[in-house]
Coordinates of C-alpha atoms in Angstrom, one line a residue:
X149 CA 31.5 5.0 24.6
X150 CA 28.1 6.5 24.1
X151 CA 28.7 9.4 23.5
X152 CA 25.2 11.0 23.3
X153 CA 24.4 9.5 26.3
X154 CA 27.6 10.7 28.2
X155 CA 26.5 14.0 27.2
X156 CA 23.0 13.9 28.9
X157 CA 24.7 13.1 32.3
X158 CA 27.1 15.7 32.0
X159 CA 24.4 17.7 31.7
X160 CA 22.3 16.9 34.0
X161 CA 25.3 16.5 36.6
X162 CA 25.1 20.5 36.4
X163 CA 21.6 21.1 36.1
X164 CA 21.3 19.1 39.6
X165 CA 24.4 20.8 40.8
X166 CA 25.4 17.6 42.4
X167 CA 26.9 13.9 41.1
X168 CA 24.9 12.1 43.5
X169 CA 21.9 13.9 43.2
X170 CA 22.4 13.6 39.4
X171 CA 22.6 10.0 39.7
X172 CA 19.3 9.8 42.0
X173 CA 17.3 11.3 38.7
X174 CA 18.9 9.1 36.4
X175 CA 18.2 5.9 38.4
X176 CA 21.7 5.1 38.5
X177 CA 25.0 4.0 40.5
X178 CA 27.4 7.1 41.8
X179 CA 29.9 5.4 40.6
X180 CA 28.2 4.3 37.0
X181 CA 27.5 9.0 36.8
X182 CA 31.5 9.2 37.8
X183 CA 32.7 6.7 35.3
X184 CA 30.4 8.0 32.4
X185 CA 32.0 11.3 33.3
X186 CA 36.0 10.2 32.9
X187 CA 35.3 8.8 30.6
X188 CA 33.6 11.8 28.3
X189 CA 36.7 13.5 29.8
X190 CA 39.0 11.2 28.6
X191 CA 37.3 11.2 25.3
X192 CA 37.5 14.7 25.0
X193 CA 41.1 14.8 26.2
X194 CA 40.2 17.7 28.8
X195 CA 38.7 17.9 32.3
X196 CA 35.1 19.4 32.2
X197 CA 34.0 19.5 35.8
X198 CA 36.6 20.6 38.5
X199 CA 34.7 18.9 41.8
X200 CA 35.6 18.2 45.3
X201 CA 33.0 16.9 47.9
X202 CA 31.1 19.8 48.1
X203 CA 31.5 21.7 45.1
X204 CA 31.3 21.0 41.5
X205 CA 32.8 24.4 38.8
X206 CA 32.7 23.9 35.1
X207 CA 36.0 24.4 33.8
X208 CA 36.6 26.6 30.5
X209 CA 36.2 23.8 28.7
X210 CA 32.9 22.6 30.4
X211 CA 31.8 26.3 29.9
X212 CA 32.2 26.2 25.9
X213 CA 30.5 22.5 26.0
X214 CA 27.8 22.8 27.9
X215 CA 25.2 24.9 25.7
X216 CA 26.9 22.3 23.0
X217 CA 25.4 19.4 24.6
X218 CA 22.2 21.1 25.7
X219 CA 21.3 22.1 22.3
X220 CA 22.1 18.3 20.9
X221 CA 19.8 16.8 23.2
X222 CA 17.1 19.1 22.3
X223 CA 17.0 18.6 18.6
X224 CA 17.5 14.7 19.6
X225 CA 14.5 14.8 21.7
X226 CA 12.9 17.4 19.1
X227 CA 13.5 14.6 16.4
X228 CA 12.5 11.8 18.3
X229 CA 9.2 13.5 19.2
X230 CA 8.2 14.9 15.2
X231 CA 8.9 11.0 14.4
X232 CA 7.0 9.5 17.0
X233 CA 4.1 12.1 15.7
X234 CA 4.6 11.1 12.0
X235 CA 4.1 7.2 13.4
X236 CA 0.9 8.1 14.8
X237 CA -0.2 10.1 12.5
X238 CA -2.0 9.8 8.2
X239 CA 0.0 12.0 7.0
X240 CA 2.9 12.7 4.9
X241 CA 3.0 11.4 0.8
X242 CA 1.8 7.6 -0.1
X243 CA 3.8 6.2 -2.6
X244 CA 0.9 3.9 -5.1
X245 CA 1.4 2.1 -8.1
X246 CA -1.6 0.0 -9.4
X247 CA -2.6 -1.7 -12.7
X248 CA -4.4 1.1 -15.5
X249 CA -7.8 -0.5 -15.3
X250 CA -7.6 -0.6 -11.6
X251 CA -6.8 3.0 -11.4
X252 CA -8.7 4.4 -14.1
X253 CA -12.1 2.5 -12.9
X254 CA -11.7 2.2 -9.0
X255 CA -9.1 4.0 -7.7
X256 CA -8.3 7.1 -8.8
X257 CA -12.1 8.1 -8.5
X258 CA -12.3 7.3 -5.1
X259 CA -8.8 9.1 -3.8
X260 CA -10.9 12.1 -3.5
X261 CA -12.8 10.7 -0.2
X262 CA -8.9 9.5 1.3
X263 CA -7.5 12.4 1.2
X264 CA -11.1 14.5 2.5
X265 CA -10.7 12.3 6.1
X266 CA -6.7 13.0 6.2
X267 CA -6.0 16.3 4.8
X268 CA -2.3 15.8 6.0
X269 CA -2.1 12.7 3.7
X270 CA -1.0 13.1 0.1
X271 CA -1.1 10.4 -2.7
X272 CA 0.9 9.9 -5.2
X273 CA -0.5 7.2 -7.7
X274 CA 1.8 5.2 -10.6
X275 CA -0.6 3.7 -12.8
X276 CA 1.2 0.4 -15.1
X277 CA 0.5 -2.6 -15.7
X278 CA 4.4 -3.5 -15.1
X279 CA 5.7 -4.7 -11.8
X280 CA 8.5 -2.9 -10.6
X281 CA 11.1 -2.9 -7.6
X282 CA 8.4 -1.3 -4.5
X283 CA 12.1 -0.4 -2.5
X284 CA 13.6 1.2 -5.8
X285 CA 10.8 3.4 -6.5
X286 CA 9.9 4.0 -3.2
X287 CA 6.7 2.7 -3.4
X288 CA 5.1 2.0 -0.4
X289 CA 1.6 0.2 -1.4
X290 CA 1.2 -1.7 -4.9
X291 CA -2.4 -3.6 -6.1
X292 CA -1.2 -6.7 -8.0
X293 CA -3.3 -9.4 -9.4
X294 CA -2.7 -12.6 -8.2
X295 CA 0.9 -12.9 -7.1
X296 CA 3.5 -11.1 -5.9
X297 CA 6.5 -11.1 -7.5
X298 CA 9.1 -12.5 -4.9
X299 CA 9.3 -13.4 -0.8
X300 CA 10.7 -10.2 0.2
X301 CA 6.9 -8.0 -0.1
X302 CA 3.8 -9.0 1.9
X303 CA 0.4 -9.4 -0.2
X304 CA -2.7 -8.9 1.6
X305 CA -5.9 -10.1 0.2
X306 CA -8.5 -7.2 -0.7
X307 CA -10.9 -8.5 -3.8
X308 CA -11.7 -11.9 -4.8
X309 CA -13.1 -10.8 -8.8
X310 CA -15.0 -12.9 -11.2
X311 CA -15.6 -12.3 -14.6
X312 CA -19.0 -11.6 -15.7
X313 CA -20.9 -11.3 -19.0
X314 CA -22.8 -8.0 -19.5
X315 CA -24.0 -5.4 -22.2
X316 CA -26.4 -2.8 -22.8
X317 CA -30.3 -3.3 -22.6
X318 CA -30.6 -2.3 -26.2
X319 CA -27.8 -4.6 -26.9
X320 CA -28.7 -7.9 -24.8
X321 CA -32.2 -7.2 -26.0
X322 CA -30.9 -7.2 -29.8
X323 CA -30.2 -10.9 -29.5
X324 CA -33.4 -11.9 -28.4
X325 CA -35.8 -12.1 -25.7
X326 CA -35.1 -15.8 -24.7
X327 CA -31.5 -14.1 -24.3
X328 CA -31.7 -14.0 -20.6
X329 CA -32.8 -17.7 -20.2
X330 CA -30.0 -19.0 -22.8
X331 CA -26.8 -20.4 -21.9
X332 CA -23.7 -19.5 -22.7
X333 CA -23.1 -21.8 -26.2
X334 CA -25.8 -19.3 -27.0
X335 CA -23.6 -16.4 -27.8
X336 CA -23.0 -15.4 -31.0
X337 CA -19.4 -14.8 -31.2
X338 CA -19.7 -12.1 -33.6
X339 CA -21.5 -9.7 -31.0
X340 CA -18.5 -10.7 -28.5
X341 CA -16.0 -7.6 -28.2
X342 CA -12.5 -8.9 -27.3
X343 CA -10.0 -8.2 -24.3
X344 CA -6.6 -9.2 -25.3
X345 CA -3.0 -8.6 -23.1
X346 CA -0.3 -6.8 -24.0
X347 CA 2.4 -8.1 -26.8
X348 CA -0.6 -10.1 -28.3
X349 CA -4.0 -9.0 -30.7
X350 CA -5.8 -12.5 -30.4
X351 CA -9.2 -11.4 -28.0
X352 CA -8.5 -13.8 -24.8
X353 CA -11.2 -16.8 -24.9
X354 CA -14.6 -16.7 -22.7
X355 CA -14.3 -19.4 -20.2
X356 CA -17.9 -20.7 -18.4
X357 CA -18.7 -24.1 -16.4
X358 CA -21.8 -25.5 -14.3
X359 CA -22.4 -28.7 -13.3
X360 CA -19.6 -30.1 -15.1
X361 CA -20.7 -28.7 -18.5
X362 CA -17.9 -26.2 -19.9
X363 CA -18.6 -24.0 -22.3
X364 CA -15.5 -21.6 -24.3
X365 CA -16.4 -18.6 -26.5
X366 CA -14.0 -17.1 -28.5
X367 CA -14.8 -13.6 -29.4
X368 CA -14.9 -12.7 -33.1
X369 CA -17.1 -9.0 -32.4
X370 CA -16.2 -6.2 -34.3
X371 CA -13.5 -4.4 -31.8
X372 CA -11.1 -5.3 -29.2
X373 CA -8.5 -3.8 -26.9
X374 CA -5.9 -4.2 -24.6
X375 CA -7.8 -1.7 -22.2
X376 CA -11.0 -3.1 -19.9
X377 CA -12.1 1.2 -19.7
X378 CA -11.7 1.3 -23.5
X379 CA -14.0 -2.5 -23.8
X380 CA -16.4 -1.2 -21.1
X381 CA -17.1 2.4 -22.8
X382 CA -17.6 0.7 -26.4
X383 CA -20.5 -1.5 -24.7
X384 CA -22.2 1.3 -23.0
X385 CA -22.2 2.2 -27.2
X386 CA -24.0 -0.7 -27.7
X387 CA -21.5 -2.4 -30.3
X388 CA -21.8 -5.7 -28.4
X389 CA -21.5 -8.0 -25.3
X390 CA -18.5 -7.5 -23.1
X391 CA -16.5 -10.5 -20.4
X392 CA -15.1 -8.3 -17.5
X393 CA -14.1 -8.6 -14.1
X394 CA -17.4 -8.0 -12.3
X395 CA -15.3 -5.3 -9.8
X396 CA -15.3 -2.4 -12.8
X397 CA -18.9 -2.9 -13.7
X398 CA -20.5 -3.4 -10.5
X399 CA -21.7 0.5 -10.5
X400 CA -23.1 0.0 -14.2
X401 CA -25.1 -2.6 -13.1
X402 CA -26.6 -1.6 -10.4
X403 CA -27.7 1.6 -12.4
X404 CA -29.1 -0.4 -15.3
X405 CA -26.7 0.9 -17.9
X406 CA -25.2 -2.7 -18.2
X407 CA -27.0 -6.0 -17.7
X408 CA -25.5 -9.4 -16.3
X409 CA -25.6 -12.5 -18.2
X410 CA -25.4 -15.9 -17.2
X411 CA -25.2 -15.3 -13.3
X412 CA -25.7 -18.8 -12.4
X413 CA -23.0 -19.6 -14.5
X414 CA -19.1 -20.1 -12.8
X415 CA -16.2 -18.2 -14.9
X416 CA -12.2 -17.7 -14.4
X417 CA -11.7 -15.4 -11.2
X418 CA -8.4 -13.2 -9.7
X419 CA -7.4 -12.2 -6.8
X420 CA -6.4 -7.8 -5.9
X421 CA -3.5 -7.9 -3.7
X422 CA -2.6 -4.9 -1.9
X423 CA 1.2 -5.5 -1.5
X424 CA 4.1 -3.9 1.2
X425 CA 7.2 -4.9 1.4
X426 CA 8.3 -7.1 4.3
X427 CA 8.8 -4.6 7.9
X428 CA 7.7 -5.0 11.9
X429 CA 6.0 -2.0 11.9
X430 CA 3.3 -0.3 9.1
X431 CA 3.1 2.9 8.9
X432 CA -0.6 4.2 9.8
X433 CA -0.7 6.2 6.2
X434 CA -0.3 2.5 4.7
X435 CA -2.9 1.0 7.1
X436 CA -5.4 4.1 6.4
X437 CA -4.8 3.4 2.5
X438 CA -5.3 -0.9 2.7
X439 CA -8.7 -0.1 5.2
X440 CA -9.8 2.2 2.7
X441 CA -9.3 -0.1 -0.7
X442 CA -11.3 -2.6 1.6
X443 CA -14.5 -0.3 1.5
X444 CA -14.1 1.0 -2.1
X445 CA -14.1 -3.3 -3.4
X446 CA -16.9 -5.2 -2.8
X447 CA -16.6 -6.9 1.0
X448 CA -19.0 -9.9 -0.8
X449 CA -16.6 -11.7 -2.7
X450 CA -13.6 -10.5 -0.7
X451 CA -11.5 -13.7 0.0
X452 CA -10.1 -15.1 3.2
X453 CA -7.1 -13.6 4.9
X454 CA -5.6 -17.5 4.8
X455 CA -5.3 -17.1 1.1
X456 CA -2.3 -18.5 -0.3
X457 CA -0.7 -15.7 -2.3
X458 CA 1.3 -17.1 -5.2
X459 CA 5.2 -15.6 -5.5
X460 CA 7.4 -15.4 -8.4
X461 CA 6.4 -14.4 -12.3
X462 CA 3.8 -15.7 -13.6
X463 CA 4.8 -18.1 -16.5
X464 CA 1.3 -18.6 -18.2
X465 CA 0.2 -16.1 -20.8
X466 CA 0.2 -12.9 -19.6
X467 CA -3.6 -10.8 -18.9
X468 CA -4.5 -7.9 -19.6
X469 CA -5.3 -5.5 -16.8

């Protein structure tokens, strides 16, 4: 037996004062309002409504359960409607967790703006370069790079990043003026500041191609890190050339602190992920947060929405983030 709903037509049997009259407003049988009733009855092991063909009188009982049942279907309608709200609604805490150099360059900046258009939203972000269990931590967006890491999470497409070559005016301008019409097997390695991944010290190698020519530089320069804000700010100090993800220098550019190298030239690229797990219906605070990573990257090399997103660890050497 449903018991909640056995309750509403007890109820509304004596707010109409009548079974028929009862069953009219619920759309149903008399008989289906008469059963549901002998039924709670039976349930309760005691009779509620004495009732003939005229008259309907609550018994004891149906006295002390009444203002029971009326009170249960308010909070249940109560509840139903501050969900329904809360569906419709940006508000609430989002649950974040996205790689250092994604926070510390993109991210965490622009949060600022979020939470200005939905002051009932709050954000809470988990900056690592780890992947961890979104349903254990209760985490309900993540930024990977790449892949996700198994079938059970959804990984929406947001960046499509390539890695650029760029340094300082004063520094590109140290090498040379032909520097800007060289190629790439022009570098001198010892100017080359190194990004290397976690667990490792050995500066990741420069990869460049066109036309079918490939070209590798492996950075020698006179620091390195494991960190792309520590590599970035020690070129804007103009110890040496830098090989980023164009995504955290972008702004730089653009203002002239940095200068691009090599534009024509094709290097390795990677894919940001915004990742959910698997569920019918998103919740709009989660919607809100994917639309609004889409404006903070750069729409121009944003990949296609049919991107195949790889699953499962990644068995090649690990990159720093």
């Amino acid at each position: 037996m449903d018991k909640l709903w056995a309750m509403q037509v007890f109820v509304r049997v004596m707010e109409c004062g009548s079974l028929s009259r009862a069953a009219e407003s619920l759309d149903l049988a008399n008989a289906t309002v008469t059963t549901s009733l002998r039924n709670l009855e039976a349930h309760l092991g005691t009779t509620l409504i004495q009732r003939n063909s005229r008259h309907l009188h609550l018994t004891e009982e149906g006295r002390i359960f009444l203002p029971h049942c009326q009170e249960i279907l308010r909070n249940v309608a109560r509840a139903e409607t501050d969900v329904k709200r809360q569906g419709s609604d940006v508000a609430g805490t989002l649950r974040v967790e996205a790689p250092f150099a994604i926070g510390h360059n993109l991210l965490c900046p622009a949060l600022i703006e979020l939470t200005r258009r939905h002051p009932g939203l709050s954000v809470s972000v988990a900056l690592t370069n780890d992947t961890h269990n979104l349903i254990e931590r209760a985490t309900d967006v993540a930024i990977r790079m790449d892949r996700v890491e198994d079938a059970d999470l959804v990984g929406r497409p947001i960046y499509e990043a390539q890695y650029i070559v760029c340094g300082t005016p004063k520094a590109v301008g140290a090498m040379g003026t032909a520097m800007r019409a060289a190629t790439p097997s022009d570098l001198d390695p010892a100017r080359c500041l190194g990004l290397f991944a976690e667990g490792h010290h050995t500066p990741n190698p420069w990869h460049f191609s066109k036309d079918g020519n490939v070209v590798v530089v492996n950075p020698v320069g006179p620091l390195s890190f494991n960190n792309t804000a520590a590599l970035i700010q020690a070129a804007l100090q103009n110890v040496g050339l830098i090989y980023v993800l164009d995504v955290f220098v972008s702004d730089l550019i653009k203002r002239g602190e940095l200068v691009e190298l090599f534009p024509d030239w094709q290097t390795s690229k990677r894919t940001f992920h915004a990742v959910t797990v698997k569920s019918r219906f998103a919740a709009p605070k989660v919607r809100a947060f994917i639309d609004f990573l889409l404006e903070i990257f750069d729409a121009r090399r944003r990949p296609s929405v049919t991107t195949m997103v790889a699953i499962g660890p990644d068995r090649r050497k690990k990159k720093p983030h």
